[in-house]
PDB file of C-alpha atoms in Angstrom:
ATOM      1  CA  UNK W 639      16.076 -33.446   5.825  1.00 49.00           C
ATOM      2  CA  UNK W 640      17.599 -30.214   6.673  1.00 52.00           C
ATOM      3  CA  UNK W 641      17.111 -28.791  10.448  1.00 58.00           C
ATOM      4  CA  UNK W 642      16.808 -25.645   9.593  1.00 56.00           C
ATOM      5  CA  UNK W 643      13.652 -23.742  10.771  1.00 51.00           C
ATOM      6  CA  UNK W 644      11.258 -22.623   8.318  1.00 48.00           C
ATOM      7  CA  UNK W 645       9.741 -18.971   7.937  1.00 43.00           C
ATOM      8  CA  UNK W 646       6.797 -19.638   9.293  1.00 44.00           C
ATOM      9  CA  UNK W 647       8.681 -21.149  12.628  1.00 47.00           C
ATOM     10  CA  UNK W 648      10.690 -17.879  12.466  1.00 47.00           C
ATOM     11  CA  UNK W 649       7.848 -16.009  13.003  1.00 45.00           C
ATOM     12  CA  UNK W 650       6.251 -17.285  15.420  1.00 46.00           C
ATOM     13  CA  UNK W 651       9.234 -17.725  17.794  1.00 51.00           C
ATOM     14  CA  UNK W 652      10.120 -13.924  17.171  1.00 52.00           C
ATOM     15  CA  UNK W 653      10.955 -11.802  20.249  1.00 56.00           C
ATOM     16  CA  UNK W 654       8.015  -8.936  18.784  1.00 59.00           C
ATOM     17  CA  UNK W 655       7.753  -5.163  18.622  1.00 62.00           C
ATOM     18  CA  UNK W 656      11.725  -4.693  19.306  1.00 59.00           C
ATOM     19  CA  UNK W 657      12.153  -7.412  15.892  1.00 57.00           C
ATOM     20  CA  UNK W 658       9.646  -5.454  13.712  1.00 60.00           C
ATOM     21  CA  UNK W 659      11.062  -1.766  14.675  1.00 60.00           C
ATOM     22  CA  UNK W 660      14.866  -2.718  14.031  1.00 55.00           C
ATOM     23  CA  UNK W 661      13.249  -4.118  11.393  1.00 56.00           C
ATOM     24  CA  UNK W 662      11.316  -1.037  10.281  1.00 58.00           C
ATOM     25  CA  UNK W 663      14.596   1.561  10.499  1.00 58.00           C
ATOM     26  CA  UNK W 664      16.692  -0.397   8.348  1.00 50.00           C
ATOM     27  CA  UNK W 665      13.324  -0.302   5.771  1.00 51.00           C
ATOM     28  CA  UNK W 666      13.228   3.705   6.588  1.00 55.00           C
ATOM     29  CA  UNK W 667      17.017   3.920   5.625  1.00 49.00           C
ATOM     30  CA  UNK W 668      16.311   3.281   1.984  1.00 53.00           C
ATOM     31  CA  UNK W 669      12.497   3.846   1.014  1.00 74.00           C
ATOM     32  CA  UNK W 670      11.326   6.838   3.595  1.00 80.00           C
ATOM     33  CA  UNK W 671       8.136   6.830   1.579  1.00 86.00           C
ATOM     34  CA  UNK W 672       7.188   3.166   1.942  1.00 85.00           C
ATOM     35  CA  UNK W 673       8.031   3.026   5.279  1.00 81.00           C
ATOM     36  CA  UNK W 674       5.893   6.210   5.707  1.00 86.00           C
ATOM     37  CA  UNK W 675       2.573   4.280   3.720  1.00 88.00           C
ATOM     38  CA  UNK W 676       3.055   1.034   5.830  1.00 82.00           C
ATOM     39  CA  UNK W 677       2.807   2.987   8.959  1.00 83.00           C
ATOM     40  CA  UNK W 678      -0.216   4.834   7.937  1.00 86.00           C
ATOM     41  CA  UNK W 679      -1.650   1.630   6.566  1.00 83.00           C
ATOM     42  CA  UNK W 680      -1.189  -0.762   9.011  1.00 77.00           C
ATOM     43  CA  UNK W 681       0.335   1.052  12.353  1.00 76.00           C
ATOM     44  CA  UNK W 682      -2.416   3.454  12.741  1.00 78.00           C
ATOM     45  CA  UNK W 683      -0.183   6.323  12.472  1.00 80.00           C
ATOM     46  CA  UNK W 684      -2.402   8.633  10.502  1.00 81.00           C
ATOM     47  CA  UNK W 685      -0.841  11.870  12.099  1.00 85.00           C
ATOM     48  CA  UNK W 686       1.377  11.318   9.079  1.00 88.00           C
ATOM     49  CA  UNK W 687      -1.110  11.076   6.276  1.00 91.00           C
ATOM     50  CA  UNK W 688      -0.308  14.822   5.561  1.00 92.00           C
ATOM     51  CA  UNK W 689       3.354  14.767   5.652  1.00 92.00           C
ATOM     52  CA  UNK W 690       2.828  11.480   3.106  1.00 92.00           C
ATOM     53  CA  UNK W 691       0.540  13.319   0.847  1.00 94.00           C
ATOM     54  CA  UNK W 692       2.484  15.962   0.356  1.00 94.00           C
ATOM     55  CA  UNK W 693       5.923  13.605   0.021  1.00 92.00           C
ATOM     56  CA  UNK W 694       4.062  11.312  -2.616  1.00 93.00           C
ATOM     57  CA  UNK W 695       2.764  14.818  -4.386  1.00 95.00           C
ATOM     58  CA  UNK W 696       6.524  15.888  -4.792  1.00 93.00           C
ATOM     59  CA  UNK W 697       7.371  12.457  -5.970  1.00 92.00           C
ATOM     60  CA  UNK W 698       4.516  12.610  -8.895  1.00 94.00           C
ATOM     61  CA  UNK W 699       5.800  16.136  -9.597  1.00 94.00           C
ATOM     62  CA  UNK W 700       8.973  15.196 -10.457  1.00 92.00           C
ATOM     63  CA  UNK W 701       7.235  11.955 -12.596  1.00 93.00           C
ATOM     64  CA  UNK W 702       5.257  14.107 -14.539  1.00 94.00           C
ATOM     65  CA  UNK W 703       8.924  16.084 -15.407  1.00 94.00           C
ATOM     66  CA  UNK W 704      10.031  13.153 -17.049  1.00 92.00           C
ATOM     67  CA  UNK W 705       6.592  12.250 -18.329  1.00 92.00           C
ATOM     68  CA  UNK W 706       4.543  14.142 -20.432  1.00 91.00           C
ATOM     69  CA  UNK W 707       1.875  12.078 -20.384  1.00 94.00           C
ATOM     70  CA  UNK W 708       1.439  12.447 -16.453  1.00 95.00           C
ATOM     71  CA  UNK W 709      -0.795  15.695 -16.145  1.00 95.00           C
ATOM     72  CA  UNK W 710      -2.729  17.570 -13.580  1.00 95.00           C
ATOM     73  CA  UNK W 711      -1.700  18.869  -9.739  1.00 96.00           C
ATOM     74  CA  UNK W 712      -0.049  16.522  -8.242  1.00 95.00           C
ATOM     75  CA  UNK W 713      -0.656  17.293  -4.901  1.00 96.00           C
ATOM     76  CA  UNK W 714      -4.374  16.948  -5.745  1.00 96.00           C
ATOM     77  CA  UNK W 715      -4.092  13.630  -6.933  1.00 96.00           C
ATOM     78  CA  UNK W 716      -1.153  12.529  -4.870  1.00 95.00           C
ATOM     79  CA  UNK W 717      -3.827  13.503  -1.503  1.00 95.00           C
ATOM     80  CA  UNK W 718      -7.273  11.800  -3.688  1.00 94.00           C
ATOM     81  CA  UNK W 719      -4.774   8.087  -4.309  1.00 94.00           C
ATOM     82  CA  UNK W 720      -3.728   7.784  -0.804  1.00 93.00           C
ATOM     83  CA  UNK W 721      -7.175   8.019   0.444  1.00 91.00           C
ATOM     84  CA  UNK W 722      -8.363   5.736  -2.581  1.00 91.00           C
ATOM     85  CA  UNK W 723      -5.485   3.310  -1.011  1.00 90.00           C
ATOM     86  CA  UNK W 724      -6.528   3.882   2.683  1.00 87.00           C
ATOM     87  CA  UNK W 725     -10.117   4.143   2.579  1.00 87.00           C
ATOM     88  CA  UNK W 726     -11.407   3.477  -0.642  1.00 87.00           C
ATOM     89  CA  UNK W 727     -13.585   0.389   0.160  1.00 90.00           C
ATOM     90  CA  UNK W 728     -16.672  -0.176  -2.631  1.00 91.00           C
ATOM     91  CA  UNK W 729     -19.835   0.830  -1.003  1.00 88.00           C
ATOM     92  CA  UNK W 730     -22.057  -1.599  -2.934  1.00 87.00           C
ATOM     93  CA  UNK W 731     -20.557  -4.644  -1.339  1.00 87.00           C
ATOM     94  CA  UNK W 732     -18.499  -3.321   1.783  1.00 87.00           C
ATOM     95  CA  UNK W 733     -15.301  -4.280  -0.002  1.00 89.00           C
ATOM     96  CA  UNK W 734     -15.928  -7.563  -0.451  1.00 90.00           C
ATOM     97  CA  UNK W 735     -15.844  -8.007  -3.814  1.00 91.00           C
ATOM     98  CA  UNK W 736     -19.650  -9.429  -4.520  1.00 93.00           C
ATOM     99  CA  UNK W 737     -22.883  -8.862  -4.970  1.00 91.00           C
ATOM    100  CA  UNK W 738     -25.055  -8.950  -1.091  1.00 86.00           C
ATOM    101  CA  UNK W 739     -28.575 -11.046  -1.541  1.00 87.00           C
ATOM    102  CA  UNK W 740     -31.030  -9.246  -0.615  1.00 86.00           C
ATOM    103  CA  UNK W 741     -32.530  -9.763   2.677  1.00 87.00           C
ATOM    104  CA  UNK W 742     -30.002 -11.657   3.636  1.00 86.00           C
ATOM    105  CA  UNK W 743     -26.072 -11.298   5.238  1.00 83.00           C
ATOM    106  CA  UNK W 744     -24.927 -13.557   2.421  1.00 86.00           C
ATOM    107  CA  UNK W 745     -22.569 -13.092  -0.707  1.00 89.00           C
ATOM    108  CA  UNK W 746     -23.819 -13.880  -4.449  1.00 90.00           C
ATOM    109  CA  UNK W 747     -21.613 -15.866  -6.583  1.00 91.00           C
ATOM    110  CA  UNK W 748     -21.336 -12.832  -8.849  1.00 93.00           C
ATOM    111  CA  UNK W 749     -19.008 -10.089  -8.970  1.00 94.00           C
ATOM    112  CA  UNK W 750     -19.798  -6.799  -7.494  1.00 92.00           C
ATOM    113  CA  UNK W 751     -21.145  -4.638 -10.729  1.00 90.00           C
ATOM    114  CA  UNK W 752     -19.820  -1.472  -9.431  1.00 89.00           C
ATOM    115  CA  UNK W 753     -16.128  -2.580  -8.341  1.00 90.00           C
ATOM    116  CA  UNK W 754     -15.782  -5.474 -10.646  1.00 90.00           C
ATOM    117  CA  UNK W 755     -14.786  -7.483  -7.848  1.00 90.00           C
ATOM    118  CA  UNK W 756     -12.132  -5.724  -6.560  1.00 88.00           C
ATOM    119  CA  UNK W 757     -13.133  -4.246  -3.485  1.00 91.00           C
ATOM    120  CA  UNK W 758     -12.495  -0.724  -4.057  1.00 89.00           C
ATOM    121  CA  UNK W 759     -14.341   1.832  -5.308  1.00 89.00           C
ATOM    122  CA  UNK W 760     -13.540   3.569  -8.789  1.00 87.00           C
ATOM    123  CA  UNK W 761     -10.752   6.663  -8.829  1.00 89.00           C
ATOM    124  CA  UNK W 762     -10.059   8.366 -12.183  1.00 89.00           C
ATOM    125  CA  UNK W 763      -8.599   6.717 -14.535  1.00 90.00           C
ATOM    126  CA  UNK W 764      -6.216   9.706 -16.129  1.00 94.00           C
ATOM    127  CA  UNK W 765      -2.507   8.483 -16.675  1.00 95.00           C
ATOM    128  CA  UNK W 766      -1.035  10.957 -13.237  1.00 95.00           C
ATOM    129  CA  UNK W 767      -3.747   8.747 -11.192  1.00 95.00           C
ATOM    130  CA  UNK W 768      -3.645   5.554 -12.778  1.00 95.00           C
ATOM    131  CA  UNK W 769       0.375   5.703 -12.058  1.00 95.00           C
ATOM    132  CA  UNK W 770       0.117   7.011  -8.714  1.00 95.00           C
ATOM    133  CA  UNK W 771      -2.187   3.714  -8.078  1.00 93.00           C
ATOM    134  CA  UNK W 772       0.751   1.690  -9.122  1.00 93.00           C
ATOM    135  CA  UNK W 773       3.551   3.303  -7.560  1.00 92.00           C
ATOM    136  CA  UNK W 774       1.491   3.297  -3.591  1.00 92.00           C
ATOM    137  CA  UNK W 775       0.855  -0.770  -4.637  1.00 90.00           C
ATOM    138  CA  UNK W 776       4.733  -1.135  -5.242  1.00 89.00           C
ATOM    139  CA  UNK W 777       5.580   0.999  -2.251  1.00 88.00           C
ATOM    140  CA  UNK W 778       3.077  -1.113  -0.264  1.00 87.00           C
ATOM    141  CA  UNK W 779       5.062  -4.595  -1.690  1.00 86.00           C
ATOM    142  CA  UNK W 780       8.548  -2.991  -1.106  1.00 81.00           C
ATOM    143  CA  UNK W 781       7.358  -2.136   2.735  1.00 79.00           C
ATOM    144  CA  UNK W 782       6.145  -5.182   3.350  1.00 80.00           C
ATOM    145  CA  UNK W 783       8.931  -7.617   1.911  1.00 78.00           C
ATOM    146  CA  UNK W 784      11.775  -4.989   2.854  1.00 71.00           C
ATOM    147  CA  UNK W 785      10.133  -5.137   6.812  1.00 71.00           C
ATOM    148  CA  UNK W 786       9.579  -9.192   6.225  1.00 77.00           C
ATOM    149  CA  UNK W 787      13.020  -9.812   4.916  1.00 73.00           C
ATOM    150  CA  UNK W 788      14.570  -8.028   7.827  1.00 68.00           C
ATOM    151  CA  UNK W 789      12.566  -9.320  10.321  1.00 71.00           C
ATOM    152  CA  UNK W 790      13.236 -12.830   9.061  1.00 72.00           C
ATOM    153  CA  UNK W 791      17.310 -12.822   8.989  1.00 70.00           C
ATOM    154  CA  UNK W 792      17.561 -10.706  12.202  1.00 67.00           C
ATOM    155  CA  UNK W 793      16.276 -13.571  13.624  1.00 68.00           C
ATOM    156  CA  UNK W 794      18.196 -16.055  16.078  1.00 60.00           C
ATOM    157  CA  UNK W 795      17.963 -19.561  16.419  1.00 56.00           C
TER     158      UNK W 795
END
């Protein structure tokens, strides 16, 4: 048996903000834009949605350089993805991901028919928007691991 603490005992016996913020610049050192997303996503800081629009606009521009395939303005799209990825909760089932009974506060069994079950509500499906959907999921991932990772071996025990 080893006596070394696990992850989840890391995190619950870390000292808080001053952890997650050391943790955050060394994130910012190497992925600006991630580190930009997580802090609109999930540290309210939505003063910067602009500034990230237009960063994630230059960084589809430069995609659609290298790929032909990738067409449209990029700004455009780069600003319509980033609310899809905020805010862009199905309707029909209140991002849930099925169906409501009717008349009641309950869920179905059945997947939602306009989301398919994921929660969100369509976007277009053109290649520039489709790829812009994958690249803010992979920033979201790299943000969230890069922040976890650091917060986890600055830890002391």
């Amino acid at each position: 048996m080893t006596d070394k603490p696990s992850v989840t005992e890391r995190y619950i016996t870390a000292d808080g903000a001053a952890d997650v913020i050391t943790a955050a610049g060394w994130v910012a050192q190497r992925h600006e834009i991630a580190l930009m997303l997580w802090g609109v996503m999930y540290q309210g800081k939505t003063g910067q949605k602009h500034r990230l629009a237009e960063l994630l606009g230059d960084y589809l521009n430069r995609a659609m350089d290298r790929d032909r395939r990738l067409k449209g303005d990029a700004w455009k799209i780069a600003r319509e993805m980033l609310a899809w990825h905020c805010e862009g909760v199905c309707t029909a089932c209140d991002g849930r991901g099925y169906e409501v009974i009717k008349g009641t506060p309950s869920l179905s069994d059945r997947l939602c028919s306009h989301c398919h079950g994921s929660g969100k509500r369509p976007y277009p499906r053109d290649a520039a928007h489709v790829w812009m959907e994958a690249e803010l999921h992979r920033m979201s991932s790299i943000a969230a691991s890069e922040v976890m990772k650091r917060l986890a071996s600055s830890m002391v025990f």
